[in-house]
mmCIF file of N, CA and C and ligand atoms in Angstrom:
data_model
loop_
_atom_site.group_PDB
_atom_site.id
_atom_site.type_symbol
_atom_site.label_atom_id
_atom_site.label_comp_id
_atom_site.label_asym_id
_atom_site.label_seq_id
_atom_site.Cartn_x
_atom_site.Cartn_y
_atom_site.Cartn_z
ATOM 1 N N UNK A 536 24.736 -3.750 18.604
ATOM 2 C CA UNK A 536 24.622 -5.036 17.937
ATOM 3 C C UNK A 536 23.173 -5.491 17.979
ATOM 4 N N UNK A 537 22.688 -5.932 16.867
ATOM 5 C CA UNK A 537 21.305 -6.357 16.755
ATOM 6 C C UNK A 537 21.137 -7.743 17.377
ATOM 7 N N UNK A 538 20.110 -7.890 18.189
ATOM 8 C CA UNK A 538 19.842 -9.213 18.751
ATOM 9 C C UNK A 538 19.126 -10.047 17.698
ATOM 10 N N UNK A 539 19.383 -11.353 17.707
ATOM 11 C CA UNK A 539 18.736 -12.187 16.690
ATOM 12 C C UNK A 539 17.226 -12.235 16.902
ATOM 13 N N UNK A 540 16.520 -12.289 15.802
ATOM 14 C CA UNK A 540 15.064 -12.419 15.859
ATOM 15 C C UNK A 540 14.740 -13.888 15.649
ATOM 16 N N UNK A 541 14.118 -14.475 16.640
ATOM 17 C CA UNK A 541 13.759 -15.888 16.544
ATOM 18 C C UNK A 541 12.263 -15.972 16.306
ATOM 19 N N UNK A 542 11.910 -16.601 15.232
ATOM 20 C CA UNK A 542 10.497 -16.661 14.867
ATOM 21 C C UNK A 542 9.949 -18.065 15.059
ATOM 22 N N UNK A 543 8.814 -18.144 15.694
ATOM 23 C CA UNK A 543 8.095 -19.417 15.742
ATOM 24 C C UNK A 543 7.381 -19.576 14.410
ATOM 25 N N UNK A 544 6.914 -20.758 14.088
ATOM 26 C CA UNK A 544 6.213 -20.921 12.791
ATOM 27 C C UNK A 544 5.075 -19.927 12.600
ATOM 28 N N UNK A 545 4.311 -19.635 13.647
ATOM 29 C CA UNK A 545 3.212 -18.677 13.502
ATOM 30 C C UNK A 545 3.718 -17.272 13.224
ATOM 31 N N UNK A 546 4.827 -16.905 13.857
ATOM 32 C CA UNK A 546 5.370 -15.559 13.668
ATOM 33 C C UNK A 546 5.994 -15.376 12.294
ATOM 34 N N UNK A 547 6.290 -16.497 11.636
ATOM 35 C CA UNK A 547 6.873 -16.389 10.307
ATOM 36 C C UNK A 547 5.851 -15.911 9.288
ATOM 37 N N UNK A 548 4.599 -15.958 9.664
ATOM 38 C CA UNK A 548 3.553 -15.480 8.764
ATOM 39 C C UNK A 548 3.473 -13.965 8.854
ATOM 40 N N UNK A 549 3.560 -13.334 7.726
ATOM 41 C CA UNK A 549 3.427 -11.871 7.715
ATOM 42 C C UNK A 549 1.992 -11.487 8.017
ATOM 43 N N UNK A 550 1.808 -10.409 8.762
ATOM 44 C CA UNK A 550 0.440 -10.004 9.082
ATOM 45 C C UNK A 550 -0.333 -9.635 7.814
ATOM 46 N N UNK A 551 -1.594 -10.002 7.835
ATOM 47 C CA UNK A 551 -2.476 -9.704 6.701
ATOM 48 C C UNK A 551 -3.458 -8.607 7.089
ATOM 49 N N UNK A 552 -3.929 -7.861 6.104
ATOM 50 C CA UNK A 552 -4.931 -6.830 6.400
ATOM 51 C C UNK A 552 -6.238 -7.460 6.860
ATOM 52 N N UNK A 553 -6.963 -6.744 7.679
ATOM 53 C CA UNK A 553 -8.288 -7.173 8.129
ATOM 54 C C UNK A 553 -9.297 -6.225 7.501
ATOM 55 N N UNK A 554 -10.013 -6.718 6.508
ATOM 56 C CA UNK A 554 -10.992 -5.882 5.810
ATOM 57 C C UNK A 554 -12.225 -5.670 6.680
ATOM 58 N N UNK A 555 -12.835 -4.519 6.520
ATOM 59 C CA UNK A 555 -14.126 -4.250 7.158
ATOM 60 C C UNK A 555 -15.030 -3.675 6.061
ATOM 61 N N UNK A 556 -16.292 -3.385 6.373
ATOM 62 C CA UNK A 556 -17.192 -2.920 5.310
ATOM 63 C C UNK A 556 -16.688 -1.662 4.587
ATOM 64 N N UNK A 557 -15.921 -0.843 5.262
ATOM 65 C CA UNK A 557 -15.421 0.396 4.654
ATOM 66 C C UNK A 557 -14.260 0.139 3.701
ATOM 67 N N UNK A 558 -13.425 -0.847 4.018
ATOM 68 C CA UNK A 558 -12.212 -1.080 3.230
ATOM 69 C C UNK A 558 -12.310 -2.291 2.300
ATOM 70 N N UNK A 559 -13.415 -3.031 2.370
ATOM 71 C CA UNK A 559 -13.529 -4.277 1.597
ATOM 72 C C UNK A 559 -13.287 -4.036 0.100
ATOM 73 N N UNK A 560 -13.824 -2.932 -0.457
ATOM 74 C CA UNK A 560 -13.657 -2.679 -1.899
ATOM 75 C C UNK A 560 -12.173 -2.560 -2.263
ATOM 76 N N UNK A 561 -11.392 -1.989 -1.365
ATOM 77 C CA UNK A 561 -9.960 -1.787 -1.613
ATOM 78 C C UNK A 561 -9.243 -3.135 -1.695
ATOM 79 N N UNK A 562 -9.503 -4.003 -0.704
ATOM 80 C CA UNK A 562 -8.825 -5.299 -0.663
ATOM 81 C C UNK A 562 -9.342 -6.223 -1.755
ATOM 82 N N UNK A 563 -10.631 -6.146 -2.064
ATOM 83 C CA UNK A 563 -11.181 -6.948 -3.161
ATOM 84 C C UNK A 563 -10.569 -6.491 -4.489
ATOM 85 N N UNK A 564 -10.354 -5.211 -4.626
ATOM 86 C CA UNK A 564 -9.707 -4.682 -5.821
ATOM 87 C C UNK A 564 -8.292 -5.204 -5.956
ATOM 88 N N UNK A 565 -7.549 -5.177 -4.863
ATOM 89 C CA UNK A 565 -6.175 -5.679 -4.900
ATOM 90 C C UNK A 565 -6.160 -7.139 -5.323
ATOM 91 N N UNK A 566 -7.096 -7.914 -4.803
ATOM 92 C CA UNK A 566 -7.158 -9.335 -5.170
ATOM 93 C C UNK A 566 -7.449 -9.507 -6.656
ATOM 94 N N UNK A 567 -8.113 -8.499 -7.242
ATOM 95 C CA UNK A 567 -8.435 -8.532 -8.671
ATOM 96 C C UNK A 567 -7.368 -7.825 -9.508
ATOM 97 N N UNK A 568 -6.273 -7.394 -8.866
ATOM 98 C CA UNK A 568 -5.204 -6.720 -9.600
ATOM 99 C C UNK A 568 -5.503 -5.273 -9.901
ATOM 100 N N UNK A 569 -6.379 -4.674 -9.085
ATOM 101 C CA UNK A 569 -6.749 -3.272 -9.281
ATOM 102 C C UNK A 569 -6.398 -2.462 -8.032
ATOM 103 N N UNK A 570 -5.914 -1.251 -8.252
ATOM 104 C CA UNK A 570 -5.724 -0.309 -7.158
ATOM 105 C C UNK A 570 -6.936 0.623 -7.175
ATOM 106 N N UNK A 571 -7.813 0.452 -6.193
ATOM 107 C CA UNK A 571 -9.065 1.202 -6.147
ATOM 108 C C UNK A 571 -8.946 2.354 -5.153
ATOM 109 N N UNK A 572 -9.477 3.508 -5.540
ATOM 110 C CA UNK A 572 -9.516 4.664 -4.643
ATOM 111 C C UNK A 572 -10.971 5.065 -4.441
ATOM 112 N N UNK A 573 -11.273 5.420 -3.216
ATOM 113 C CA UNK A 573 -12.649 5.754 -2.844
ATOM 114 C C UNK A 573 -13.053 7.108 -3.407
ATOM 115 N N UNK A 574 -14.281 7.169 -3.919
ATOM 116 C CA UNK A 574 -14.807 8.416 -4.463
ATOM 117 C C UNK A 574 -16.175 8.705 -3.845
ATOM 118 N N UNK A 575 -16.522 9.969 -3.808
ATOM 119 C CA UNK A 575 -17.816 10.405 -3.299
ATOM 120 C C UNK A 575 -18.792 10.504 -4.464
ATOM 121 N N UNK A 576 -19.962 9.883 -4.318
ATOM 122 C CA UNK A 576 -20.973 9.929 -5.376
ATOM 123 C C UNK A 576 -21.524 11.342 -5.574
ATOM 124 N N UNK A 577 -21.489 12.164 -4.532
ATOM 125 C CA UNK A 577 -22.088 13.498 -4.615
ATOM 126 C C UNK A 577 -21.133 14.535 -5.200
ATOM 127 N N UNK A 578 -19.893 14.550 -4.720
ATOM 128 C CA UNK A 578 -18.985 15.638 -5.124
ATOM 129 C C UNK A 578 -17.740 15.130 -5.858
ATOM 130 N N UNK A 579 -17.643 13.822 -6.049
ATOM 131 C CA UNK A 579 -16.528 13.186 -6.762
ATOM 132 C C UNK A 579 -15.177 13.359 -6.056
ATOM 133 N N UNK A 580 -15.200 13.779 -4.796
ATOM 134 C CA UNK A 580 -13.962 13.856 -4.021
ATOM 135 C C UNK A 580 -13.326 12.468 -3.954
ATOM 136 N N UNK A 581 -12.003 12.419 -4.040
ATOM 137 C CA UNK A 581 -11.252 11.169 -3.943
ATOM 138 C C UNK A 581 -10.497 11.201 -2.625
ATOM 139 N N UNK A 582 -10.533 10.083 -1.877
ATOM 140 C CA UNK A 582 -9.883 10.089 -0.568
ATOM 141 C C UNK A 582 -9.225 8.754 -0.250
ATOM 142 N N UNK A 583 -8.193 8.833 0.566
ATOM 143 C CA UNK A 583 -7.503 7.654 1.069
ATOM 144 C C UNK A 583 -6.908 8.009 2.415
ATOM 145 N N UNK A 584 -7.016 7.122 3.400
ATOM 146 C CA UNK A 584 -7.635 5.814 3.349
ATOM 147 C C UNK A 584 -9.153 5.918 3.271
ATOM 148 N N UNK A 585 -9.808 4.810 2.930
ATOM 149 C CA UNK A 585 -11.266 4.826 2.856
ATOM 150 C C UNK A 585 -11.888 5.270 4.180
ATOM 151 N N UNK A 586 -13.001 5.949 4.072
ATOM 152 C CA UNK A 586 -13.701 6.447 5.255
ATOM 153 C C UNK A 586 -15.190 6.139 5.101
ATOM 154 N N UNK A 587 -15.939 6.299 6.160
ATOM 155 C CA UNK A 587 -17.382 5.998 6.101
ATOM 156 C C UNK A 587 -18.177 7.150 5.498
ATOM 157 N N UNK A 588 -17.584 8.337 5.459
ATOM 158 C CA UNK A 588 -18.222 9.494 4.841
ATOM 159 C C UNK A 588 -17.198 10.230 3.982
ATOM 160 N N UNK A 589 -17.703 11.051 3.069
ATOM 161 C CA UNK A 589 -16.832 11.913 2.274
ATOM 162 C C UNK A 589 -16.211 12.951 3.194
ATOM 163 N N UNK A 590 -14.907 13.108 3.121
ATOM 164 C CA UNK A 590 -14.212 14.074 3.967
ATOM 165 C C UNK A 590 -14.399 15.496 3.460
ATOM 166 N N UNK A 591 -15.000 15.628 2.280
ATOM 167 C CA UNK A 591 -15.261 16.953 1.720
ATOM 168 C C UNK A 591 -16.672 17.439 2.022
ATOM 169 N N UNK A 592 -17.685 16.551 1.804
ATOM 170 C CA UNK A 592 -19.079 17.008 1.926
ATOM 171 C C UNK A 592 -19.906 16.206 2.925
ATOM 172 N N UNK A 593 -19.296 15.210 3.573
ATOM 173 C CA UNK A 593 -19.941 14.376 4.596
ATOM 174 C C UNK A 593 -20.998 13.431 4.041
ATOM 175 N N UNK A 594 -21.144 13.345 2.724
ATOM 176 C CA UNK A 594 -22.068 12.395 2.119
ATOM 177 C C UNK A 594 -21.604 10.974 2.453
ATOM 178 N N UNK A 595 -22.566 10.066 2.665
ATOM 179 C CA UNK A 595 -22.173 8.679 2.964
ATOM 180 C C UNK A 595 -22.426 7.728 1.797
ATOM 181 N N UNK A 596 -22.695 8.268 0.617
ATOM 182 C CA UNK A 596 -22.815 7.441 -0.582
ATOM 183 C C UNK A 596 -21.475 7.494 -1.309
ATOM 184 N N UNK A 597 -20.697 6.451 -1.091
ATOM 185 C CA UNK A 597 -19.335 6.421 -1.601
ATOM 186 C C UNK A 597 -19.149 5.245 -2.549
ATOM 187 N N UNK A 598 -18.308 5.449 -3.522
ATOM 188 C CA UNK A 598 -17.967 4.387 -4.453
ATOM 189 C C UNK A 598 -16.460 4.338 -4.615
ATOM 190 N N UNK A 599 -16.007 3.889 -5.765
ATOM 191 C CA UNK A 599 -14.567 3.870 -6.024
ATOM 192 C C UNK A 599 -14.331 3.943 -7.516
ATOM 193 N N UNK A 600 -13.106 4.256 -7.846
ATOM 194 C CA UNK A 600 -12.670 4.107 -9.231
ATOM 195 C C UNK A 600 -11.307 3.446 -9.221
ATOM 196 N N UNK A 601 -10.935 2.899 -10.354
ATOM 197 C CA UNK A 601 -9.687 2.158 -10.454
ATOM 198 C C UNK A 601 -8.588 3.109 -10.916
ATOM 199 N N UNK A 602 -7.526 3.183 -10.122
ATOM 200 C CA UNK A 602 -6.373 4.000 -10.478
ATOM 201 C C UNK A 602 -5.507 3.241 -11.468
ATOM 202 N N UNK A 603 -4.739 3.992 -12.239
ATOM 203 C CA UNK A 603 -3.767 3.368 -13.149
ATOM 204 C C UNK A 603 -2.664 2.653 -12.370
ATOM 205 N N UNK A 604 -2.499 3.045 -11.091
ATOM 206 C CA UNK A 604 -1.419 2.472 -10.294
ATOM 207 C C UNK A 604 -0.078 3.140 -10.546
ATOM 208 N N UNK A 605 -0.106 4.192 -11.345
ATOM 209 C CA UNK A 605 1.128 4.958 -11.579
ATOM 210 C C UNK A 605 1.240 6.026 -10.507
ATOM 211 N N UNK A 606 2.453 6.229 -10.008
ATOM 212 C CA UNK A 606 2.632 7.202 -8.956
ATOM 213 C C UNK A 606 4.022 7.778 -8.945
ATOM 214 N N UNK A 607 4.231 8.686 -7.996
ATOM 215 C CA UNK A 607 5.502 9.386 -7.845
ATOM 216 C C UNK A 607 5.957 9.230 -6.406
ATOM 217 N N UNK A 608 7.237 8.886 -6.232
ATOM 218 C CA UNK A 608 7.776 8.713 -4.884
ATOM 219 C C UNK A 608 7.861 10.063 -4.183
ATOM 220 N N UNK A 609 7.137 10.185 -3.074
ATOM 221 C CA UNK A 609 7.177 11.414 -2.276
ATOM 222 C C UNK A 609 8.283 11.329 -1.230
ATOM 223 N N UNK A 610 8.401 10.176 -0.573
ATOM 224 C CA UNK A 610 9.428 9.989 0.456
ATOM 225 C C UNK A 610 9.630 8.494 0.683
ATOM 226 N N UNK A 611 10.762 8.162 1.261
ATOM 227 C CA UNK A 611 11.046 6.752 1.564
ATOM 228 C C UNK A 611 11.903 6.681 2.818
ATOM 229 N N UNK A 612 11.874 5.499 3.432
ATOM 230 C CA UNK A 612 12.799 5.191 4.515
ATOM 231 C C UNK A 612 13.091 3.710 4.421
ATOM 232 N N UNK A 613 14.280 3.348 4.838
ATOM 233 C CA UNK A 613 14.687 1.951 4.763
ATOM 234 C C UNK A 613 14.922 1.431 6.170
ATOM 235 N N UNK A 614 14.253 0.344 6.498
ATOM 236 C CA UNK A 614 14.384 -0.247 7.830
ATOM 237 C C UNK A 614 15.376 -1.407 7.767
ATOM 238 N N UNK A 615 16.318 -1.394 8.711
ATOM 239 C CA UNK A 615 17.320 -2.454 8.759
ATOM 240 C C UNK A 615 17.095 -3.370 9.957
ATOM 241 N N UNK A 616 16.042 -3.102 10.700
ATOM 242 C CA UNK A 616 15.686 -3.932 11.842
ATOM 243 C C UNK A 616 14.223 -4.327 11.677
ATOM 244 N N UNK A 617 13.946 -5.595 11.875
ATOM 245 C CA UNK A 617 12.579 -6.089 11.665
ATOM 246 C C UNK A 617 11.654 -5.592 12.764
ATOM 247 N N UNK A 618 10.510 -5.045 12.374
ATOM 248 C CA UNK A 618 9.496 -4.640 13.347
ATOM 249 C C UNK A 618 8.577 -5.805 13.663
ATOM 250 N N UNK A 619 8.701 -6.875 12.900
ATOM 251 C CA UNK A 619 7.915 -8.095 13.097
ATOM 252 C C UNK A 619 8.816 -9.249 12.649
ATOM 253 N N UNK A 620 8.855 -10.342 13.412
ATOM 254 C CA UNK A 620 9.765 -11.438 13.069
ATOM 255 C C UNK A 620 9.599 -11.956 11.646
ATOM 256 N N UNK A 621 8.403 -11.858 11.102
ATOM 257 C CA UNK A 621 8.163 -12.388 9.760
ATOM 258 C C UNK A 621 8.921 -11.617 8.686
ATOM 259 N N UNK A 622 9.436 -10.450 9.031
ATOM 260 C CA UNK A 622 10.145 -9.634 8.045
ATOM 261 C C UNK A 622 11.666 -9.729 8.181
ATOM 262 N N UNK A 623 12.140 -10.497 9.159
ATOM 263 C CA UNK A 623 13.575 -10.569 9.427
ATOM 264 C C UNK A 623 14.365 -11.057 8.217
ATOM 265 N N UNK A 624 13.787 -11.980 7.475
ATOM 266 C CA UNK A 624 14.497 -12.535 6.319
ATOM 267 C C UNK A 624 14.481 -11.590 5.121
ATOM 268 N N UNK A 625 13.673 -10.569 5.175
ATOM 269 C CA UNK A 625 13.497 -9.678 4.026
ATOM 270 C C UNK A 625 14.228 -8.356 4.172
ATOM 271 N N UNK A 626 14.984 -8.184 5.243
ATOM 272 C CA UNK A 626 15.671 -6.899 5.459
ATOM 273 C C UNK A 626 16.719 -6.650 4.391
ATOM 274 N N UNK A 627 16.946 -5.405 4.023
ATOM 275 C CA UNK A 627 16.214 -4.224 4.489
ATOM 276 C C UNK A 627 14.835 -4.115 3.833
ATOM 277 N N UNK A 628 13.895 -3.517 4.552
ATOM 278 C CA UNK A 628 12.539 -3.293 4.052
ATOM 279 C C UNK A 628 12.363 -1.797 3.813
ATOM 280 N N UNK A 629 11.927 -1.435 2.629
ATOM 281 C CA UNK A 629 11.745 -0.019 2.285
ATOM 282 C C UNK A 629 10.275 0.362 2.380
ATOM 283 N N UNK A 630 10.001 1.392 3.159
ATOM 284 C CA UNK A 630 8.662 1.979 3.235
ATOM 285 C C UNK A 630 8.672 3.243 2.410
ATOM 286 N N UNK A 631 7.549 3.552 1.802
ATOM 287 C CA UNK A 631 7.511 4.773 1.008
ATOM 288 C C UNK A 631 6.126 5.401 1.010
ATOM 289 N N UNK A 632 6.108 6.672 0.683
ATOM 290 C CA UNK A 632 4.872 7.416 0.450
ATOM 291 C C UNK A 632 4.808 7.692 -1.040
ATOM 292 N N UNK A 633 3.681 7.309 -1.650
ATOM 293 C CA UNK A 633 3.515 7.441 -3.089
ATOM 294 C C UNK A 633 2.316 8.341 -3.386
ATOM 295 N N UNK A 634 2.533 9.334 -4.216
ATOM 296 C CA UNK A 634 1.441 10.179 -4.703
ATOM 297 C C UNK A 634 0.930 9.569 -6.007
ATOM 298 N N UNK A 635 -0.362 9.275 -6.053
ATOM 299 C CA UNK A 635 -0.921 8.686 -7.269
ATOM 300 C C UNK A 635 -1.054 9.745 -8.361
ATOM 301 N N UNK A 636 -0.603 9.401 -9.559
ATOM 302 C CA UNK A 636 -0.613 10.356 -10.675
ATOM 303 C C UNK A 636 -2.033 10.749 -11.081
ATOM 304 N N UNK A 637 -2.962 9.806 -11.014
ATOM 305 C CA UNK A 637 -4.314 10.081 -11.495
ATOM 306 C C UNK A 637 -5.326 10.311 -10.365
ATOM 307 N N UNK A 638 -4.825 10.544 -9.175
ATOM 308 C CA UNK A 638 -5.712 10.841 -8.050
ATOM 309 C C UNK A 638 -5.022 11.883 -7.165
ATOM 310 N N UNK A 639 -4.998 13.128 -7.632
ATOM 311 C CA UNK A 639 -4.304 14.171 -6.877
ATOM 312 C C UNK A 639 -4.783 14.240 -5.422
ATOM 313 N N UNK A 640 -3.826 14.338 -4.525
ATOM 314 C CA UNK A 640 -4.140 14.406 -3.101
ATOM 315 C C UNK A 640 -4.071 13.058 -2.411
ATOM 316 N N UNK A 641 -4.025 11.986 -3.194
ATOM 317 C CA UNK A 641 -3.938 10.651 -2.585
ATOM 318 C C UNK A 641 -2.470 10.290 -2.407
ATOM 319 N N UNK A 642 -2.109 10.021 -1.171
ATOM 320 C CA UNK A 642 -0.739 9.631 -0.827
ATOM 321 C C UNK A 642 -0.822 8.334 -0.027
ATOM 322 N N UNK A 643 -0.245 7.273 -0.592
ATOM 323 C CA UNK A 643 -0.316 5.944 0.021
ATOM 324 C C UNK A 643 0.965 5.638 0.779
ATOM 325 N N UNK A 644 0.820 5.059 1.973
ATOM 326 C CA UNK A 644 1.954 4.489 2.703
ATOM 327 C C UNK A 644 2.029 3.034 2.301
ATOM 328 N N UNK A 645 3.158 2.632 1.743
ATOM 329 C CA UNK A 645 3.269 1.297 1.178
ATOM 330 C C UNK A 645 4.719 0.856 1.244
ATOM 331 N N UNK A 646 5.022 -0.260 0.619
ATOM 332 C CA UNK A 646 6.393 -0.749 0.541
ATOM 333 C C UNK A 646 6.940 -0.499 -0.848
ATOM 334 N N UNK A 647 8.226 -0.251 -0.905
ATOM 335 C CA UNK A 647 8.949 -0.154 -2.169
ATOM 336 C C UNK A 647 9.654 -1.490 -2.338
ATOM 337 N N UNK A 648 9.262 -2.246 -3.354
ATOM 338 C CA UNK A 648 9.723 -3.631 -3.489
ATOM 339 C C UNK A 648 10.386 -3.872 -4.843
ATOM 340 N N UNK A 649 11.093 -4.984 -4.916
ATOM 341 C CA UNK A 649 11.704 -5.466 -6.167
ATOM 342 C C UNK A 649 12.693 -4.480 -6.773
ATOM 343 N N UNK A 650 13.288 -3.622 -5.926
ATOM 344 C CA UNK A 650 14.249 -2.646 -6.419
ATOM 345 C C UNK A 650 15.131 -2.230 -5.240
ATOM 346 N N UNK A 651 16.358 -1.822 -5.519
ATOM 347 C CA UNK A 651 17.233 -1.299 -4.470
ATOM 348 C C UNK A 651 16.751 0.110 -4.132
ATOM 349 N N UNK A 652 16.188 0.252 -2.953
ATOM 350 C CA UNK A 652 15.594 1.544 -2.571
ATOM 351 C C UNK A 652 16.602 2.683 -2.626
ATOM 352 N N UNK A 653 17.876 2.390 -2.423
ATOM 353 C CA UNK A 653 18.894 3.436 -2.464
ATOM 354 C C UNK A 653 19.017 4.037 -3.860
ATOM 355 N N UNK A 654 18.574 3.291 -4.864
ATOM 356 C CA UNK A 654 18.686 3.752 -6.251
ATOM 357 C C UNK A 654 17.439 4.511 -6.721
ATOM 358 N N UNK A 655 16.438 4.611 -5.860
ATOM 359 C CA UNK A 655 15.182 5.262 -6.250
ATOM 360 C C UNK A 655 15.084 6.600 -5.521
ATOM 361 N N UNK A 656 15.109 7.665 -6.273
ATOM 362 C CA UNK A 656 15.114 9.005 -5.690
ATOM 363 C C UNK A 656 13.700 9.564 -5.549
ATOM 364 N N UNK A 657 13.562 10.491 -4.629
ATOM 365 C CA UNK A 657 12.302 11.216 -4.495
ATOM 366 C C UNK A 657 11.921 11.803 -5.859
ATOM 367 N N UNK A 658 10.657 11.652 -6.221
ATOM 368 C CA UNK A 658 10.195 12.130 -7.520
ATOM 369 C C UNK A 658 10.212 11.059 -8.595
ATOM 370 N N UNK A 659 10.772 9.905 -8.273
ATOM 371 C CA UNK A 659 10.848 8.821 -9.265
ATOM 372 C C UNK A 659 9.459 8.292 -9.603
ATOM 373 N N UNK A 660 9.331 7.838 -10.846
ATOM 374 C CA UNK A 660 8.070 7.220 -11.295
ATOM 375 C C UNK A 660 7.983 5.804 -10.741
ATOM 376 N N UNK A 661 6.834 5.498 -10.153
ATOM 377 C CA UNK A 661 6.592 4.168 -9.581
ATOM 378 C C UNK A 661 5.336 3.584 -10.197
ATOM 379 N N UNK A 662 5.182 2.306 -10.013
ATOM 380 C CA UNK A 662 3.941 1.648 -10.442
ATOM 381 C C UNK A 662 3.581 0.597 -9.408
ATOM 382 N N UNK A 663 2.288 0.322 -9.335
ATOM 383 C CA UNK A 663 1.803 -0.642 -8.356
ATOM 384 C C UNK A 663 2.127 -2.065 -8.805
ATOM 385 N N UNK A 664 2.431 -2.903 -7.843
ATOM 386 C CA UNK A 664 2.516 -4.344 -8.034
ATOM 387 C C UNK A 664 1.733 -4.946 -6.867
ATOM 388 N N UNK A 665 1.378 -6.198 -6.977
ATOM 389 C CA UNK A 665 0.532 -6.798 -5.943
ATOM 390 C C UNK A 665 1.233 -7.986 -5.312
ATOM 391 N N UNK A 666 1.277 -7.971 -3.977
ATOM 392 C CA UNK A 666 1.920 -9.050 -3.225
ATOM 393 C C UNK A 666 0.860 -9.974 -2.645
ATOM 394 N N UNK A 667 0.947 -11.238 -3.006
ATOM 395 C CA UNK A 667 0.077 -12.236 -2.384
ATOM 396 C C UNK A 667 0.626 -12.524 -0.996
ATOM 397 N N UNK A 668 -0.206 -12.377 -0.006
ATOM 398 C CA UNK A 668 0.220 -12.640 1.367
ATOM 399 C C UNK A 668 -0.866 -13.472 2.047
ATOM 400 N N UNK A 669 -0.619 -14.754 2.154
ATOM 401 C CA UNK A 669 -1.649 -15.646 2.690
ATOM 402 C C UNK A 669 -2.870 -15.581 1.794
ATOM 403 N N UNK A 670 -4.014 -15.310 2.392
ATOM 404 C CA UNK A 670 -5.253 -15.203 1.627
ATOM 405 C C UNK A 670 -5.486 -13.789 1.111
ATOM 406 N N UNK A 671 -4.577 -12.872 1.415
ATOM 407 C CA UNK A 671 -4.762 -11.468 1.054
ATOM 408 C C UNK A 671 -3.808 -11.056 -0.066
ATOM 409 N N UNK A 672 -4.128 -9.936 -0.675
ATOM 410 C CA UNK A 672 -3.260 -9.336 -1.684
ATOM 411 C C UNK A 672 -3.053 -7.881 -1.291
ATOM 412 N N UNK A 673 -1.776 -7.449 -1.261
ATOM 413 C CA UNK A 673 -1.450 -6.087 -0.841
ATOM 414 C C UNK A 673 -0.862 -5.295 -2.000
ATOM 415 N N UNK A 674 -1.383 -4.103 -2.261
ATOM 416 C CA UNK A 674 -0.724 -3.229 -3.228
ATOM 417 C C UNK A 674 0.636 -2.781 -2.682
ATOM 418 N N UNK A 675 1.663 -2.908 -3.490
ATOM 419 C CA UNK A 675 3.000 -2.432 -3.172
ATOM 420 C C UNK A 675 3.461 -1.641 -4.383
ATOM 421 N N UNK A 676 4.615 -0.980 -4.280
ATOM 422 C CA UNK A 676 5.092 -0.199 -5.428
ATOM 423 C C UNK A 676 6.533 -0.538 -5.755
ATOM 424 N N UNK A 677 6.850 -0.386 -7.034
ATOM 425 C CA UNK A 677 8.200 -0.588 -7.509
ATOM 426 C C UNK A 677 8.517 0.505 -8.515
ATOM 427 N N UNK A 678 9.789 0.577 -8.911
ATOM 428 C CA UNK A 678 10.179 1.564 -9.918
ATOM 429 C C UNK A 678 9.429 1.275 -11.213
ATOM 430 N N UNK A 679 8.966 2.329 -11.883
ATOM 431 C CA UNK A 679 8.126 2.160 -13.070
ATOM 432 C C UNK A 679 8.832 1.379 -14.162
ATOM 433 N N UNK A 680 10.155 1.460 -14.194
ATOM 434 C CA UNK A 680 10.898 0.758 -15.231
ATOM 435 C C UNK A 680 11.170 -0.699 -14.921
ATOM 436 N N UNK A 681 10.781 -1.154 -13.719
ATOM 437 C CA UNK A 681 11.048 -2.525 -13.316
ATOM 438 C C UNK A 681 10.124 -3.481 -14.040
ATOM 439 N N UNK A 682 10.654 -4.614 -14.473
ATOM 440 C CA UNK A 682 9.827 -5.644 -15.078
ATOM 441 C C UNK A 682 9.126 -6.450 -14.025
ATOM 442 N N UNK A 683 8.397 -7.464 -14.449
ATOM 443 C CA UNK A 683 7.709 -8.346 -13.512
ATOM 444 C C UNK A 683 6.427 -7.735 -13.011
ATOM 445 N N UNK A 684 5.979 -8.249 -11.866
ATOM 446 C CA UNK A 684 4.707 -7.812 -11.299
ATOM 447 C C UNK A 684 3.563 -8.344 -12.130
ATOM 448 N N UNK A 685 2.404 -7.879 -11.832
ATOM 449 C CA UNK A 685 1.227 -8.277 -12.593
ATOM 450 C C UNK A 685 0.239 -7.154 -12.645
HETATM 451 ZN ZN1 ZN B 1283 -18.373 14.454 -1.231
#
């Protein structure tokens, strides 16, 4: 039997990402409605998560490009117990791994939202949507055929 999760007002706030100089472009992109992926200026390698150097050639001149936000579901899991009190009201929460269609090799760990995760099979077409969370915006994914989002 699951014990009740009691949240104080502070705990009701979902955790927000903490940007640093390496990841700032990613979070700024999300706030602008863009899914940005890091690229190497020297060899054009694309990598995720962002790093301080290119994982291919070790160059430290890195930029980004904007992904279409289209992807394919690689795997999913559905959580029925809150790992943080702020998520207790949102159960079940679906986590997923998404392969970006236009950035081969990039696999994002994200949430599958606005859809019944049980109805979304591995290999399904997904698209990015953006969740406003406090002062931050988080890229999330939903079934490509789902309406809404921005
Ligand atoms: Zn490189």
